[in-house]
């Protein structure tokens, strides 16, 4: 048997105790150790800055150029 592990805040002491317990219980392997990411930032799409409105001389219907 093998086991995937998840710890929210792993540290050396906790990991040692966890692997020691797994060994004492006869677990042959531990497969993955997962934890929270390094940052708690939300994944969002970047907001594009609004483009300035410019007038084109080639546009015959531009009210500002009339």
Short mmCIF file of C-alpha atoms in Angstrom, two decimals:
data_model
loop_
_atom_site.label_atom_id
_atom_site.label_comp_id
_atom_site.label_asym_id
_atom_site.label_seq_id
_atom_site.Cartn_x
_atom_site.Cartn_y
_atom_site.Cartn_z
CA UNK A 1 0.00 0.00 0.00
CA UNK A 2 1.02 3.61 -0.50
CA UNK A 3 -0.37 6.87 0.79
CA UNK A 4 -0.72 10.44 -0.48
CA UNK A 5 -0.25 13.01 2.29
CA UNK A 6 -1.63 16.53 2.60
CA UNK A 7 -0.47 18.99 5.26
CA UNK A 8 -1.56 22.64 5.30
CA UNK A 9 1.62 23.83 7.03
CA UNK A 10 4.32 21.13 6.99
CA UNK A 11 7.49 21.51 9.01
CA UNK A 12 10.34 19.17 9.86
CA UNK A 13 8.98 18.05 13.23
CA UNK A 14 5.50 17.28 11.85
CA UNK A 15 6.91 15.46 8.83
CA UNK A 16 9.21 13.37 11.00
CA UNK A 17 6.33 12.36 13.27
CA UNK A 18 4.10 11.57 10.29
CA UNK A 19 6.67 9.41 8.50
CA UNK A 20 7.60 7.70 11.78
CA UNK A 21 3.93 6.81 12.38
CA UNK A 22 3.59 5.53 8.81
CA UNK A 23 6.63 3.30 9.32
CA UNK A 24 5.35 2.03 12.70
CA UNK A 25 2.00 1.14 11.12
CA UNK A 26 3.76 -0.88 8.42
CA UNK A 27 3.17 1.44 5.48
CA UNK A 28 5.55 0.52 2.67
CA UNK A 29 5.60 3.82 0.78
CA UNK A 30 4.31 7.36 0.89
CA UNK A 31 3.72 8.68 -2.59
CA UNK A 32 3.12 12.45 -2.53
CA UNK A 33 3.33 15.16 0.09
CA UNK A 34 1.11 18.09 -0.82
CA UNK A 35 0.77 21.44 0.91
CA UNK A 36 -0.69 24.87 0.32
CA UNK A 37 0.93 27.05 -2.33
CA UNK A 38 3.56 29.62 -1.44
CA UNK A 39 1.11 32.46 -1.88
CA UNK A 40 -2.54 32.81 -1.14
CA UNK A 41 -3.16 35.02 -4.16
CA UNK A 42 -6.35 34.57 -6.09
CA UNK A 43 -6.06 33.52 -9.69
CA UNK A 44 -7.65 36.24 -11.76
CA UNK A 45 -7.24 37.52 -15.27
CA UNK A 46 -5.31 40.77 -15.55
CA UNK A 47 -7.47 43.81 -16.13
CA UNK A 48 -6.49 45.59 -19.32
CA UNK A 49 -5.94 49.33 -19.01
CA UNK A 50 -8.50 51.32 -20.99
CA UNK A 51 -7.17 52.47 -24.32
CA UNK A 52 -7.23 56.23 -24.85
CA UNK A 53 -9.79 57.39 -27.37
CA UNK A 54 -7.99 58.98 -30.28
CA UNK A 55 -9.26 60.68 -33.35
CA UNK A 56 -8.35 59.43 -36.79
CA UNK A 57 -8.06 62.02 -39.54
CA UNK A 58 -8.96 59.30 -42.02
CA UNK A 59 -12.39 58.88 -40.37
CA UNK A 60 -14.85 61.16 -42.21
CA UNK A 61 -17.57 60.78 -39.55
CA UNK A 62 -15.42 61.99 -36.62
CA UNK A 63 -17.39 64.71 -34.82
CA UNK A 64 -14.27 66.25 -33.24
CA UNK A 65 -12.67 66.85 -36.64
CA UNK A 66 -15.74 68.51 -38.20
#
